[in-house]
Coordinates of C-alpha atoms in Angstrom, one line a residue:
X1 CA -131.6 36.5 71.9
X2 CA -127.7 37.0 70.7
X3 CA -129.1 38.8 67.6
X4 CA -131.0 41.0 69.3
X5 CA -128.3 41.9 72.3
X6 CA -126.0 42.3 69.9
X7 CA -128.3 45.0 67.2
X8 CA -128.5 46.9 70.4
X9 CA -125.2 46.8 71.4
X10 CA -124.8 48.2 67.7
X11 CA -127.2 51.4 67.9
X12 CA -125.2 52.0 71.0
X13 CA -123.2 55.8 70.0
X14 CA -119.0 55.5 69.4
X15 CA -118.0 58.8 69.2
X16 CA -115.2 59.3 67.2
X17 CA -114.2 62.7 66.5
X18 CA -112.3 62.4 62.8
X19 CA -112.6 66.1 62.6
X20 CA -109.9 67.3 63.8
X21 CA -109.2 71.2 63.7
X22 CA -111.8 71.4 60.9
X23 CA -115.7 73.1 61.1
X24 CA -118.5 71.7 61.3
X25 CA -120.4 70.0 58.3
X26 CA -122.9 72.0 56.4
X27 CA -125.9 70.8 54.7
X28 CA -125.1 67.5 56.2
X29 CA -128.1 64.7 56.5
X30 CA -128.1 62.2 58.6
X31 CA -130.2 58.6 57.6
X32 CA -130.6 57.1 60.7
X33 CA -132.2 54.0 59.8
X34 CA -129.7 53.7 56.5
X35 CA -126.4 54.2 58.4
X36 CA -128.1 51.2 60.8
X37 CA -128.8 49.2 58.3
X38 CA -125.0 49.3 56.6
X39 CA -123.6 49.2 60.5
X40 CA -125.6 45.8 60.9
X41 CA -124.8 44.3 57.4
X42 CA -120.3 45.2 57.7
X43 CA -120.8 43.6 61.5
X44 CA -119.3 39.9 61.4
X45 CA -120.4 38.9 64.8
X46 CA -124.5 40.0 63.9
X47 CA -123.9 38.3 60.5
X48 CA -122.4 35.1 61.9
X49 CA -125.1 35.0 64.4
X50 CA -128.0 35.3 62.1
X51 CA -126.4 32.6 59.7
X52 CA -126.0 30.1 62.9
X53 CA -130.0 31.0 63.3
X54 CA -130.9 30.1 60.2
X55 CA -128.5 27.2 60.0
X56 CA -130.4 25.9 63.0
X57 CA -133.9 26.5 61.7
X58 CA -133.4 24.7 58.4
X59 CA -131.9 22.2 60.4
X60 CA -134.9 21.5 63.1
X61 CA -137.2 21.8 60.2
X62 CA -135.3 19.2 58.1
X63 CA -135.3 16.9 61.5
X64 CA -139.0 17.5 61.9
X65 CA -139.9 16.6 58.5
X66 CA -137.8 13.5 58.7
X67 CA -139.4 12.2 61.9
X68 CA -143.4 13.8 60.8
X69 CA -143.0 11.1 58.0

């Protein structure tokens, strides 16, 4: 549930205007789904959640082979 708050807390906009005084961008594309990706992948609180998941997981299933047996 953390991972998932947190990706949308993510996609939420920041708008930070880093052009000051300048024009607008011409010819400019935007990757939606790319720029998500990378914002996901540099975030350390999404990252240290999904490694506490799968810490966990590889834990239960190491507990539930251990007492299947």
């Amino acid at each position: 549930m953390q991972i998932k708050l947190r990706k949308d807390e993510l996609k939420l906009p920041v708008s930070i205007d880093e052009n000051i005084g300048g024009g607008k961008a011409e010819n400019k594309r935007s990757y939606p789904i790319e720029n998500n990706m990378i914002i996901e992948e540099a975030d350390y609180t999404l990252q240290s959640f999904i490694r506490d998941k799968e810490f966990m997981d590889s834990f239960l299933k190491m507990l539930i082979g251990i007492t299947g047996n």
